[in-house]
PDB file of N, CA, C and O in Angstrom:
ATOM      1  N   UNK A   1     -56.646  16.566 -52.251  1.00  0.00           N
ATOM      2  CA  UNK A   1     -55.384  16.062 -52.774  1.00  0.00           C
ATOM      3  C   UNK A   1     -55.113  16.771 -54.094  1.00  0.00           C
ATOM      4  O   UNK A   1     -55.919  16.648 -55.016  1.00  0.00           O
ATOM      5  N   UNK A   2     -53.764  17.677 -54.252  1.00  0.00           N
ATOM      6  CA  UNK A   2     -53.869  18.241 -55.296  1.00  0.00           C
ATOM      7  C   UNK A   2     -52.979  17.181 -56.389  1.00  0.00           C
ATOM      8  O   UNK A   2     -52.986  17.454 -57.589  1.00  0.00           O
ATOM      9  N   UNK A   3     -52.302  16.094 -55.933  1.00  0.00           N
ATOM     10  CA  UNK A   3     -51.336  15.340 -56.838  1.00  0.00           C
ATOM     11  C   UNK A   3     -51.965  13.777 -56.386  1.00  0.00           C
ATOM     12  O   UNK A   3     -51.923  13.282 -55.260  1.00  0.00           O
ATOM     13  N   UNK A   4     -52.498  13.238 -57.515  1.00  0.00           N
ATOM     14  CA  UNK A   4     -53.414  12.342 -57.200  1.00  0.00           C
ATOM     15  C   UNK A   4     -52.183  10.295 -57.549  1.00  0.00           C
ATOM     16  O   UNK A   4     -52.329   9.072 -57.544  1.00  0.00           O
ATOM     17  N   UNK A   5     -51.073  11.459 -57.789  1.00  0.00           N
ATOM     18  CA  UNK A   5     -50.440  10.252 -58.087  1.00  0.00           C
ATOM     19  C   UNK A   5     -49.580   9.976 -57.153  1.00  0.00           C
ATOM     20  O   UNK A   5     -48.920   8.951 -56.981  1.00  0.00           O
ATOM     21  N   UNK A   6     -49.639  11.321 -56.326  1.00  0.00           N
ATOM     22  CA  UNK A   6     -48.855  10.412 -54.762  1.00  0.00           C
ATOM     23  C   UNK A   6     -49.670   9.584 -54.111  1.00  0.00           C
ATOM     24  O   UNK A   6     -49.179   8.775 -53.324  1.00  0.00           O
ATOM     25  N   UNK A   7     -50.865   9.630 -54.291  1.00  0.00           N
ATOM     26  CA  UNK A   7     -51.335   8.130 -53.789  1.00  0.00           C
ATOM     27  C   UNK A   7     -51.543   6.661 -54.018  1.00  0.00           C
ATOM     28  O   UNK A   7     -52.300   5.835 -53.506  1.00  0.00           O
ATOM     29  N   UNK A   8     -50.321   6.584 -55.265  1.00  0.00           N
ATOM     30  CA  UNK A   8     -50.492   5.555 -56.241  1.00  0.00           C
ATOM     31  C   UNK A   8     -49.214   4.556 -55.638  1.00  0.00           C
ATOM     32  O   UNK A   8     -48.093   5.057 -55.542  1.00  0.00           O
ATOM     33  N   UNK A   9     -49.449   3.081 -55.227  1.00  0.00           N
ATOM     34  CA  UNK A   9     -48.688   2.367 -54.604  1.00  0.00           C
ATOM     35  C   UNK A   9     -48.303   1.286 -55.395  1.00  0.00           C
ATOM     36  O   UNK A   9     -48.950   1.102 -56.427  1.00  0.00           O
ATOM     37  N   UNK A  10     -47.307   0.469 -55.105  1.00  0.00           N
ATOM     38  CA  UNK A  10     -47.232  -0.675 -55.474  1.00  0.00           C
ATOM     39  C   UNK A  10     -48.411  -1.059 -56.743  1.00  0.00           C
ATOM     40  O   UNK A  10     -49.578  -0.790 -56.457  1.00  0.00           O
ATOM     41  N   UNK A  11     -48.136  -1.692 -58.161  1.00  0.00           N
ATOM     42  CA  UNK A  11     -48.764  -2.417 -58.750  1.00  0.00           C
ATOM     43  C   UNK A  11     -50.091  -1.147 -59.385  1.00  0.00           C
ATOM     44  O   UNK A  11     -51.150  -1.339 -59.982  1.00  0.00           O
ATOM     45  N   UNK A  12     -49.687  -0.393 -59.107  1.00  0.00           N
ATOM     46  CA  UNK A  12     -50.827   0.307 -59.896  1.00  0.00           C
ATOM     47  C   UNK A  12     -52.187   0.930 -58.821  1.00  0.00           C
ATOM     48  O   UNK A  12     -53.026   1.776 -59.129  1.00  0.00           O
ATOM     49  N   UNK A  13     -52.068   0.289 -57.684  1.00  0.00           N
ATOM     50  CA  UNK A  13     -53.458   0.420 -56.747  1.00  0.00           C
ATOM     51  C   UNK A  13     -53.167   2.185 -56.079  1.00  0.00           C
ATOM     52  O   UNK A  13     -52.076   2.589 -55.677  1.00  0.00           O
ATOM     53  N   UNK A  14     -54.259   2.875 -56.111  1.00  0.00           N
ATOM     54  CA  UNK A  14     -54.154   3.797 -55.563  1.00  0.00           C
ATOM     55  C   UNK A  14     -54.609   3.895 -54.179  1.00  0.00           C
ATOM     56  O   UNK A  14     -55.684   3.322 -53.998  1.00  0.00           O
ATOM     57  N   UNK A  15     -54.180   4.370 -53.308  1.00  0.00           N
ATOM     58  CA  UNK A  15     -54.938   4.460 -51.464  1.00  0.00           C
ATOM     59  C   UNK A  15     -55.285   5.889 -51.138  1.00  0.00           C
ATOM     60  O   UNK A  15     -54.788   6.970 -51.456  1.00  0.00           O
ATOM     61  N   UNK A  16     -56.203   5.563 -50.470  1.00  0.00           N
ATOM     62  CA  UNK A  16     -56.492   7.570 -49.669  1.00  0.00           C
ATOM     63  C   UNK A  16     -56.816   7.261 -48.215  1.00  0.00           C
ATOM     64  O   UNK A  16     -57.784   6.540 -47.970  1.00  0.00           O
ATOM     65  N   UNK A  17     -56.090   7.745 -47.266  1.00  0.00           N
ATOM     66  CA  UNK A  17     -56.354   7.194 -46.024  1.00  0.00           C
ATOM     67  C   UNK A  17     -56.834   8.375 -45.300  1.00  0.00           C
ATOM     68  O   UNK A  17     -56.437   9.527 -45.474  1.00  0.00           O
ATOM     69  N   UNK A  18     -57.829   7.930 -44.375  1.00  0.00           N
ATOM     70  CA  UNK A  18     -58.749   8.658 -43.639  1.00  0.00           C
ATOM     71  C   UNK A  18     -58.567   8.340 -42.471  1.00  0.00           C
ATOM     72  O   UNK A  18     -57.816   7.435 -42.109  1.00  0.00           O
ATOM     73  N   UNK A  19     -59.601   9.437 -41.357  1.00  0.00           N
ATOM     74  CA  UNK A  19     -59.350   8.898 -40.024  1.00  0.00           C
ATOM     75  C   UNK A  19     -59.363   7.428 -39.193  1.00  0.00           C
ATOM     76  O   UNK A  19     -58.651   6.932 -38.320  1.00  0.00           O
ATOM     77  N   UNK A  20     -60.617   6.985 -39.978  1.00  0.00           N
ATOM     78  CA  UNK A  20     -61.134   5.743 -39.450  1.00  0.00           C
ATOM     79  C   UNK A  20     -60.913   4.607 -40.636  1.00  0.00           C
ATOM     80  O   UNK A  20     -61.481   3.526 -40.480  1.00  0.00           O
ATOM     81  N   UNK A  21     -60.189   4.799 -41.693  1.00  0.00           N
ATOM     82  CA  UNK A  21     -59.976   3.534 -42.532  1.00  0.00           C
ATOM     83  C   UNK A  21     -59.137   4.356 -44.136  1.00  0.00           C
ATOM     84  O   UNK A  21     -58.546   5.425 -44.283  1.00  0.00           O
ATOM     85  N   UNK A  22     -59.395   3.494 -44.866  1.00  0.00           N
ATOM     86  CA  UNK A  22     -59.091   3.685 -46.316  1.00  0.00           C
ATOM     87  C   UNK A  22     -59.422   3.588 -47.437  1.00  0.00           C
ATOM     88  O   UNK A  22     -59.927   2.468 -47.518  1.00  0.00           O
ATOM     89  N   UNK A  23     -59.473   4.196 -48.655  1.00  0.00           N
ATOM     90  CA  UNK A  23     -60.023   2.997 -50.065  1.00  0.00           C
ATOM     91  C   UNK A  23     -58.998   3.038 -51.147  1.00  0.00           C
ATOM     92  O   UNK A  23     -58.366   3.877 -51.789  1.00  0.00           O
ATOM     93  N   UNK A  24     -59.068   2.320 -51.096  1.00  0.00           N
ATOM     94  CA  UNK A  24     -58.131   1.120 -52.255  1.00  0.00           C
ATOM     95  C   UNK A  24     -58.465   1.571 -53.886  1.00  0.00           C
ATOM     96  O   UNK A  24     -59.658   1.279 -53.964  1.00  0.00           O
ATOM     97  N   UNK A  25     -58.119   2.050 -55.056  1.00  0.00           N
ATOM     98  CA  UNK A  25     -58.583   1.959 -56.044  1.00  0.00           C
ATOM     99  C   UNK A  25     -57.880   1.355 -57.127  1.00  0.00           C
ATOM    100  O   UNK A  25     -56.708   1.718 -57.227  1.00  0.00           O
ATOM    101  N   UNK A  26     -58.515   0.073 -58.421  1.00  0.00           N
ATOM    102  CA  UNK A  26     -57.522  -0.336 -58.881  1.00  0.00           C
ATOM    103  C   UNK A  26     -57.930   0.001 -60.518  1.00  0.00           C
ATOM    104  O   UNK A  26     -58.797  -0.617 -61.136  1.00  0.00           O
ATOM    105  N   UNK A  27     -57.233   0.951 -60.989  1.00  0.00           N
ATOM    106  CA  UNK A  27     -58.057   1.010 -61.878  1.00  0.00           C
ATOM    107  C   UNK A  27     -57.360   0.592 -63.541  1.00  0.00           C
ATOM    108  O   UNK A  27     -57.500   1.144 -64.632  1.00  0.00           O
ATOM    109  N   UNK A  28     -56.492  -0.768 -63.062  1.00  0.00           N
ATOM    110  CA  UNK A  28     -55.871  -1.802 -63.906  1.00  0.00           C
ATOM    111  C   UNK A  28     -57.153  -2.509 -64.393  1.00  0.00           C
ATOM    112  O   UNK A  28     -58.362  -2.333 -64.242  1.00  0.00           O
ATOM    113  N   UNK A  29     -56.093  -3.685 -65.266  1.00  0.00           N
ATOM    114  CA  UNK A  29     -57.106  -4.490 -65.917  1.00  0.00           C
ATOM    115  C   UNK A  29     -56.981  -5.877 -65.338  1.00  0.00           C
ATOM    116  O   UNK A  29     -57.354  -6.806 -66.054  1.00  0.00           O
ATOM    117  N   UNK A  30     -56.549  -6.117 -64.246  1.00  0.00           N
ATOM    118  CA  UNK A  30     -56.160  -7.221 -63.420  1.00  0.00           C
ATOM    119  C   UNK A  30     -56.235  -7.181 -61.723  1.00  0.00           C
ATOM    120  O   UNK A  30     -55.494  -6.563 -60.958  1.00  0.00           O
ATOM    121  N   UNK A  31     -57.010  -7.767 -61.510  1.00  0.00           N
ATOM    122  CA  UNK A  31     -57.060  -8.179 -59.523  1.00  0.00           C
ATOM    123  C   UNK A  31     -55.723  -7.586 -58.622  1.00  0.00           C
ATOM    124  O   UNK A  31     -55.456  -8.683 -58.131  1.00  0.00           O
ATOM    125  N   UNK A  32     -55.227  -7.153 -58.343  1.00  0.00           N
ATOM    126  CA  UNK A  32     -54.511  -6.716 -56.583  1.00  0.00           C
ATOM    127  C   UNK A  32     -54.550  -6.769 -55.875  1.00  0.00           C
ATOM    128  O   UNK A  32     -55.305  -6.000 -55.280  1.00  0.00           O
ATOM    129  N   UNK A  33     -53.445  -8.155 -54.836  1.00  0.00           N
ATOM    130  CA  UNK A  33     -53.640  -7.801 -53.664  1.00  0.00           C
ATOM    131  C   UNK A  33     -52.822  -6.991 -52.854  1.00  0.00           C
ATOM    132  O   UNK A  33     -51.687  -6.578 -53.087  1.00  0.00           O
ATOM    133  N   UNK A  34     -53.378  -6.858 -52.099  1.00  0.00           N
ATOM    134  CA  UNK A  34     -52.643  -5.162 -51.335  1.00  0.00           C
ATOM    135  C   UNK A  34     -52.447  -6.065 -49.894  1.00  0.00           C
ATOM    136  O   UNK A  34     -53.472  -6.613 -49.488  1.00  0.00           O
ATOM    137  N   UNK A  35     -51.321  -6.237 -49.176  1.00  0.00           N
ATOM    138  CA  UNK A  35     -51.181  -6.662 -47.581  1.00  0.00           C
ATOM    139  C   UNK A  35     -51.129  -5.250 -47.020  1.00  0.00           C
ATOM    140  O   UNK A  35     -50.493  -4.319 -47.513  1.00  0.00           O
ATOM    141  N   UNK A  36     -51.934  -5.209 -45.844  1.00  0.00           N
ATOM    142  CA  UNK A  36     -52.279  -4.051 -44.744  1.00  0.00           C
ATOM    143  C   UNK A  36     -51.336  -4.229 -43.778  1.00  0.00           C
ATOM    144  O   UNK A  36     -50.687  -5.272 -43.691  1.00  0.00           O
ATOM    145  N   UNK A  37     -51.175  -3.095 -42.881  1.00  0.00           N
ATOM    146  CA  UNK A  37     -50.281  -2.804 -42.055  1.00  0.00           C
ATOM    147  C   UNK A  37     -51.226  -3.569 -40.645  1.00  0.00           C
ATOM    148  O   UNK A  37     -52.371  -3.268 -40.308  1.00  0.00           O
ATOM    149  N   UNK A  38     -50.715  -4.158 -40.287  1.00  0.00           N
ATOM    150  CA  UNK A  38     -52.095  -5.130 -39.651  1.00  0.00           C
ATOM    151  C   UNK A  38     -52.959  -5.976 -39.851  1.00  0.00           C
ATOM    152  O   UNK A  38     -53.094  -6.730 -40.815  1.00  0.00           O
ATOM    153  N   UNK A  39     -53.806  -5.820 -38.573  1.00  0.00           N
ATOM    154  CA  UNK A  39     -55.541  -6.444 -38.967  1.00  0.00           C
ATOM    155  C   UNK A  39     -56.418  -5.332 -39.254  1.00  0.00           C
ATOM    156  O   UNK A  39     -56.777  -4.491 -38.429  1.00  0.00           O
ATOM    157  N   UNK A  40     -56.714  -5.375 -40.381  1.00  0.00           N
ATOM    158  CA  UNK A  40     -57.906  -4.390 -40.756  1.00  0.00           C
ATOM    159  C   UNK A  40     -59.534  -4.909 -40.968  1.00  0.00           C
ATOM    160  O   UNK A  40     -59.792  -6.098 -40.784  1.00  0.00           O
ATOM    161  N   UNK A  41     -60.486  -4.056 -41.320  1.00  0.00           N
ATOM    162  CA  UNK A  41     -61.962  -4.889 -41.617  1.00  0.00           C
ATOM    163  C   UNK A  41     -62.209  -4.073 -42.335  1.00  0.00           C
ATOM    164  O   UNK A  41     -62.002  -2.861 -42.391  1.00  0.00           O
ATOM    165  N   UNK A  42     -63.116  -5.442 -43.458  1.00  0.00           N
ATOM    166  CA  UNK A  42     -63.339  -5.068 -44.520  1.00  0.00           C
ATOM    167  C   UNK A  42     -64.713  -5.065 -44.895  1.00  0.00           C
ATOM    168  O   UNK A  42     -65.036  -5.998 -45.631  1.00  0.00           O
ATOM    169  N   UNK A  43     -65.835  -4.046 -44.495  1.00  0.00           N
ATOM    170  CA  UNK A  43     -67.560  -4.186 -43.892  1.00  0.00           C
ATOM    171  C   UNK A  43     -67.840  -4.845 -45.870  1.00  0.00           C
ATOM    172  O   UNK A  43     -67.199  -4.583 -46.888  1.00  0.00           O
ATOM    173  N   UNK A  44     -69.145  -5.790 -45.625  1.00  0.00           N
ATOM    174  CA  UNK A  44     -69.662  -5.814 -47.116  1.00  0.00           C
ATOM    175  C   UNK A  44     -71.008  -6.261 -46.700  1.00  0.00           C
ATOM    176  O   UNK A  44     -71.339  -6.060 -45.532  1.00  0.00           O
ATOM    177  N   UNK A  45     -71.680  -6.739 -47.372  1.00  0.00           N
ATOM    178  CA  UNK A  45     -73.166  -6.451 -47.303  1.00  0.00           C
ATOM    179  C   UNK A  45     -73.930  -5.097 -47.946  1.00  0.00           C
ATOM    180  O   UNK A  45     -73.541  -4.645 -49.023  1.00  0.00           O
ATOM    181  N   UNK A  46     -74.969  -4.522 -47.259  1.00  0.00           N
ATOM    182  CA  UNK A  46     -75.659  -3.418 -47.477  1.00  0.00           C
ATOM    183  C   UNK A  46     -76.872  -3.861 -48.032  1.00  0.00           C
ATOM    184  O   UNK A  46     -77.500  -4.842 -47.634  1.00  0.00           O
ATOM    185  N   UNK A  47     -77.451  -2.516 -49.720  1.00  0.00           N
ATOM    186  CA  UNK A  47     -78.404  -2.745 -50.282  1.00  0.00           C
ATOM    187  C   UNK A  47     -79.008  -1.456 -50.141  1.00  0.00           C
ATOM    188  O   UNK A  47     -78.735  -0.651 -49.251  1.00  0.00           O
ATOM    189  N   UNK A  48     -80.062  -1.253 -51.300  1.00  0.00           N
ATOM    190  CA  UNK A  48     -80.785  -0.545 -50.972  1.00  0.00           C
ATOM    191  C   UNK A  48     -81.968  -0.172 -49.993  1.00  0.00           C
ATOM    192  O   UNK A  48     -82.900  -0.915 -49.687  1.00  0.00           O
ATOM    193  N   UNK A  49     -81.785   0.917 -49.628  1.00  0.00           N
ATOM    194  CA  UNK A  49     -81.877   1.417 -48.102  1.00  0.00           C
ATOM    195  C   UNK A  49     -83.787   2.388 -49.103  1.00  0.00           C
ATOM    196  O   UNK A  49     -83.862   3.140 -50.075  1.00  0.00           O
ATOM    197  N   UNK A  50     -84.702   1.902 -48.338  1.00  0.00           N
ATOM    198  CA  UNK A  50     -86.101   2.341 -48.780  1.00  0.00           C
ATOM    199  C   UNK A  50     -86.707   4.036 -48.386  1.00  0.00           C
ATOM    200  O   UNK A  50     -86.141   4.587 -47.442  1.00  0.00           O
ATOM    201  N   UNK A  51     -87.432   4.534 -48.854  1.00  0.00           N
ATOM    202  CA  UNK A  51     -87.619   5.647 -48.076  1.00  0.00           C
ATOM    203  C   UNK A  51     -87.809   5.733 -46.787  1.00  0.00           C
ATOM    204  O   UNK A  51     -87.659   6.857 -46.309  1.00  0.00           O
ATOM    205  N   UNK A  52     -88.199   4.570 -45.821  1.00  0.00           N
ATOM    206  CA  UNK A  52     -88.763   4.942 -44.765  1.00  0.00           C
ATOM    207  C   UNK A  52     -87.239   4.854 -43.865  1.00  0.00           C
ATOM    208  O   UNK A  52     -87.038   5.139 -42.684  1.00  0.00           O
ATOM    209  N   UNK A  53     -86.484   4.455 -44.689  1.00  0.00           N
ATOM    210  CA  UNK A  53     -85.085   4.651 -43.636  1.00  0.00           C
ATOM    211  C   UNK A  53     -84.624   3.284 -43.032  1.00  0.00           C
ATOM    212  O   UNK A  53     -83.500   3.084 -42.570  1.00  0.00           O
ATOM    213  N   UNK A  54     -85.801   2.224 -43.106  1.00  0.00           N
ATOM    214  CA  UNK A  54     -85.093   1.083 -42.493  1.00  0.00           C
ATOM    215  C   UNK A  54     -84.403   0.359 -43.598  1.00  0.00           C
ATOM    216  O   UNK A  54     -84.848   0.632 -44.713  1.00  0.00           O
ATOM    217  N   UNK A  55     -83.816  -0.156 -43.573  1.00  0.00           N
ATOM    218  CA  UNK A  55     -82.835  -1.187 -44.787  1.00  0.00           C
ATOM    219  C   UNK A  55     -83.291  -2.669 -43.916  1.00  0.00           C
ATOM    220  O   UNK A  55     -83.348  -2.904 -42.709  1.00  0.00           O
ATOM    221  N   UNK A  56     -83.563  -3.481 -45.074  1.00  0.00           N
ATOM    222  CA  UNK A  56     -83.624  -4.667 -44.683  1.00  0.00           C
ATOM    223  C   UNK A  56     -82.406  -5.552 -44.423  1.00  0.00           C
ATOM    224  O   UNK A  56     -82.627  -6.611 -43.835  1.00  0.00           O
ATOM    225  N   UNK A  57     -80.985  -5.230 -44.826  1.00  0.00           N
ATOM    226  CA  UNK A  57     -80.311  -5.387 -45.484  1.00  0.00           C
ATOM    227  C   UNK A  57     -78.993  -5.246 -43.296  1.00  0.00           C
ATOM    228  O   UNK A  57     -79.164  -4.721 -42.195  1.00  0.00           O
ATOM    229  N   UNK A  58     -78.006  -6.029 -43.924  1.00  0.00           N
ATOM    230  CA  UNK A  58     -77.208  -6.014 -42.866  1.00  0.00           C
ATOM    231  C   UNK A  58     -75.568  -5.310 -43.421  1.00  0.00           C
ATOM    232  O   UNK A  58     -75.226  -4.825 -44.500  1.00  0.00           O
ATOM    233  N   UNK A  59     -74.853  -5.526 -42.175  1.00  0.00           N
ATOM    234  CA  UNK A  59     -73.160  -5.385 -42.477  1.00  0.00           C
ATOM    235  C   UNK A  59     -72.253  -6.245 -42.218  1.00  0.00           C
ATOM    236  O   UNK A  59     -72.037  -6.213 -41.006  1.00  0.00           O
ATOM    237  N   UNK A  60     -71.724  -6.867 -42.645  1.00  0.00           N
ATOM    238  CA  UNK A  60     -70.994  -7.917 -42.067  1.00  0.00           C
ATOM    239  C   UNK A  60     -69.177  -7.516 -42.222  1.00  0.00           C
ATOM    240  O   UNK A  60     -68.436  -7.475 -43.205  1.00  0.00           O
ATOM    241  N   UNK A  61     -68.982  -7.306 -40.987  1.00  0.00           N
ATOM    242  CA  UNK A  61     -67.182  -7.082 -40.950  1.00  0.00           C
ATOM    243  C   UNK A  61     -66.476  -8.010 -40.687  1.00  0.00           C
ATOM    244  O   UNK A  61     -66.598  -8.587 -39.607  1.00  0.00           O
ATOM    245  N   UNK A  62     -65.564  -8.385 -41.604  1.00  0.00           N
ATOM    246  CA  UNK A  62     -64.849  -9.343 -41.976  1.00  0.00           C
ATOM    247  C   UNK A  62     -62.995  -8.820 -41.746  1.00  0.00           C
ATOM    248  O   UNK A  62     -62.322  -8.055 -42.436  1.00  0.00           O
ATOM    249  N   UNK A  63     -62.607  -9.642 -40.445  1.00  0.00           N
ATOM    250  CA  UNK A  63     -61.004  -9.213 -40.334  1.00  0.00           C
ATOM    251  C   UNK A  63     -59.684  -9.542 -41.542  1.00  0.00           C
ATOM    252  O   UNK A  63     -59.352 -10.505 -42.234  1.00  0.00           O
ATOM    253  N   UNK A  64     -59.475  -8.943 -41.445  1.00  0.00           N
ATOM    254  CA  UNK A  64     -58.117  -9.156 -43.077  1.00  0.00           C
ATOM    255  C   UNK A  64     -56.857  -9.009 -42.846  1.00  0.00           C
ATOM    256  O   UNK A  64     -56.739  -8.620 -41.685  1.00  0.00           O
ATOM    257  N   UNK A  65     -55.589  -9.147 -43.481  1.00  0.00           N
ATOM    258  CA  UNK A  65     -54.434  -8.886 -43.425  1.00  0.00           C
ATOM    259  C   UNK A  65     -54.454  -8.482 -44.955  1.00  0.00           C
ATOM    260  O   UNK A  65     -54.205  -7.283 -45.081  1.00  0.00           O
ATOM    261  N   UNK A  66     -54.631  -8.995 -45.900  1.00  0.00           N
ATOM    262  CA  UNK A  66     -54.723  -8.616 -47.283  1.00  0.00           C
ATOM    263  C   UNK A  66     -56.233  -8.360 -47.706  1.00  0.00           C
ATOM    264  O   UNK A  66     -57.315  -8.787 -47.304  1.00  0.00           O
ATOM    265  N   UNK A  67     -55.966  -7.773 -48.361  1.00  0.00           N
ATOM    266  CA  UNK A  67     -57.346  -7.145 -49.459  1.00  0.00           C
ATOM    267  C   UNK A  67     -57.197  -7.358 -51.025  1.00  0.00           C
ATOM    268  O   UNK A  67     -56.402  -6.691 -51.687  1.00  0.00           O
ATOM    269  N   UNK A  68     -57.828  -8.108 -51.443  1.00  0.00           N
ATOM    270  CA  UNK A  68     -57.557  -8.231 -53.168  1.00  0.00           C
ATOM    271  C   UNK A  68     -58.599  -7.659 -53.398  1.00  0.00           C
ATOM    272  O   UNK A  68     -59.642  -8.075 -52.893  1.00  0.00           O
ATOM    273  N   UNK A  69     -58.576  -6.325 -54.393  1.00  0.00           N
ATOM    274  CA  UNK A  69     -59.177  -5.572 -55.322  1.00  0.00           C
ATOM    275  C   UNK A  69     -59.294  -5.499 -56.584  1.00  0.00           C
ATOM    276  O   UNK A  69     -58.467  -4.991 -57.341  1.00  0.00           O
ATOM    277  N   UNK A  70     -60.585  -6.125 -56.964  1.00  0.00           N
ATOM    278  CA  UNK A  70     -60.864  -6.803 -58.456  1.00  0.00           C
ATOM    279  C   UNK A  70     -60.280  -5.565 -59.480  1.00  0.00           C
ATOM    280  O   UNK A  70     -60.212  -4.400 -59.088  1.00  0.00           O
ATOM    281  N   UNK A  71     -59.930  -5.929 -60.643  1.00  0.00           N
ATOM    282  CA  UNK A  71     -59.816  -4.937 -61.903  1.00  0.00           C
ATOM    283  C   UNK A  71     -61.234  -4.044 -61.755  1.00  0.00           C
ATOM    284  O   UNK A  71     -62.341  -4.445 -61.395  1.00  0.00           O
ATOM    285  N   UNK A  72     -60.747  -2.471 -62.223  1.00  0.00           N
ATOM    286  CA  UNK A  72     -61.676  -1.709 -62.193  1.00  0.00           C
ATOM    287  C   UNK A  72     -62.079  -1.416 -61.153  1.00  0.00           C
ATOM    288  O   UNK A  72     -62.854  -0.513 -61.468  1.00  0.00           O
ATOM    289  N   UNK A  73     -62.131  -1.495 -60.220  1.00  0.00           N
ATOM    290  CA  UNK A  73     -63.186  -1.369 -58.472  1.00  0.00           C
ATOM    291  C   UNK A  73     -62.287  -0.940 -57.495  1.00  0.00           C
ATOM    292  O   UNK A  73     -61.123  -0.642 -57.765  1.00  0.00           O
ATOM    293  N   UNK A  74     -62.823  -0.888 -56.241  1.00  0.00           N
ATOM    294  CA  UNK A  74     -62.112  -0.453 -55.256  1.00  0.00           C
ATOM    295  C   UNK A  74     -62.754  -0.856 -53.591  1.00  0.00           C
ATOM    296  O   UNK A  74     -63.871  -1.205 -53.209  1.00  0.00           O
ATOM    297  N   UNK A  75     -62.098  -0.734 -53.231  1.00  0.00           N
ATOM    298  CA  UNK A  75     -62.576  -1.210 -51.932  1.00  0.00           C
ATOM    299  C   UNK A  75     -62.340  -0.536 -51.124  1.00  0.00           C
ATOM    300  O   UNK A  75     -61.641   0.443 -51.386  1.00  0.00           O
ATOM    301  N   UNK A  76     -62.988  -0.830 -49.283  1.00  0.00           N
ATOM    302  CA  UNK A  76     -62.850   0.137 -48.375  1.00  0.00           C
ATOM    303  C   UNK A  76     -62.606  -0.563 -47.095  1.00  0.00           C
ATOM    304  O   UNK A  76     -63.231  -1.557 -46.726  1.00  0.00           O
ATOM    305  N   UNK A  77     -61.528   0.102 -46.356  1.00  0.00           N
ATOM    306  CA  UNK A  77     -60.746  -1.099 -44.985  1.00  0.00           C
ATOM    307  C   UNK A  77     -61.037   0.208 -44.421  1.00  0.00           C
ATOM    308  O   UNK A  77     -61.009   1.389 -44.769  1.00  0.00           O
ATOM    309  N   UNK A  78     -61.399  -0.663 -43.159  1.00  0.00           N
ATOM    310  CA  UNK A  78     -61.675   0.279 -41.798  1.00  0.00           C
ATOM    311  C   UNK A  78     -60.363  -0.034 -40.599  1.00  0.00           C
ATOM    312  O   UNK A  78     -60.007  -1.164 -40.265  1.00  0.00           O
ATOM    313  N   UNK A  79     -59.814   1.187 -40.107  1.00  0.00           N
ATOM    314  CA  UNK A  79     -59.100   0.645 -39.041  1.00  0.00           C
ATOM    315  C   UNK A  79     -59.577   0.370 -37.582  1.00  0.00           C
ATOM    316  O   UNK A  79     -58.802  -0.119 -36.761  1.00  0.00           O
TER     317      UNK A  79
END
C-alpha cells in the first residue's frame, strides 16, 4: 500500500483487507465500533506456542456483525 490513508474509514479506524479476512487498526485514544458487511469471525485465544511446536493453548471463533476495537490495538475478522 503506497497511501496508507486510503485505508482510513469512518471514526479514525484504519482496515486492510485480505483474501481470507481483515485487520482493523485504531490508533485513537478511544474504543470503535466498526459494523461488518455481514457475519464475520473474530478467532481469540492462542498463547505461547513452546519449542516443540505443540501449544497448549486453543482458538476459539466467535461470529460477529460488529467488532469494537479498543484505543490503541487492532483486531483481526476472518471472512
Amino acid at each position: 500500500v503506497s497511501n496508507v490513508t486510503a485505508l482510513q474509514g469512518p471514526g479514525g479506524i484504519y482496515r486492510r483487507d485480505f483474501a481470507k479476512g481483515s485487520v482493523l487498526v485504531n490508533p485513537t485514544a478511544a474504543a470503535i465500533a466498526v459494523t461488518m458487511t455481514g457475519t464475520q469471525v473474530v478467532p481469540s485465544g492462542g498463547g505461547a506456542v513452546p519449542t516443540s511446536g505443540v501449544g497448549p493453548g486453543g482458538l476459539t471463533m466467535t461470529a460477529v456483525t460488529t467488532v469494537t476495537v479498543s484505543a490503541h490495538s487492532a483486531a483481526v475478522v476472518l471472512h
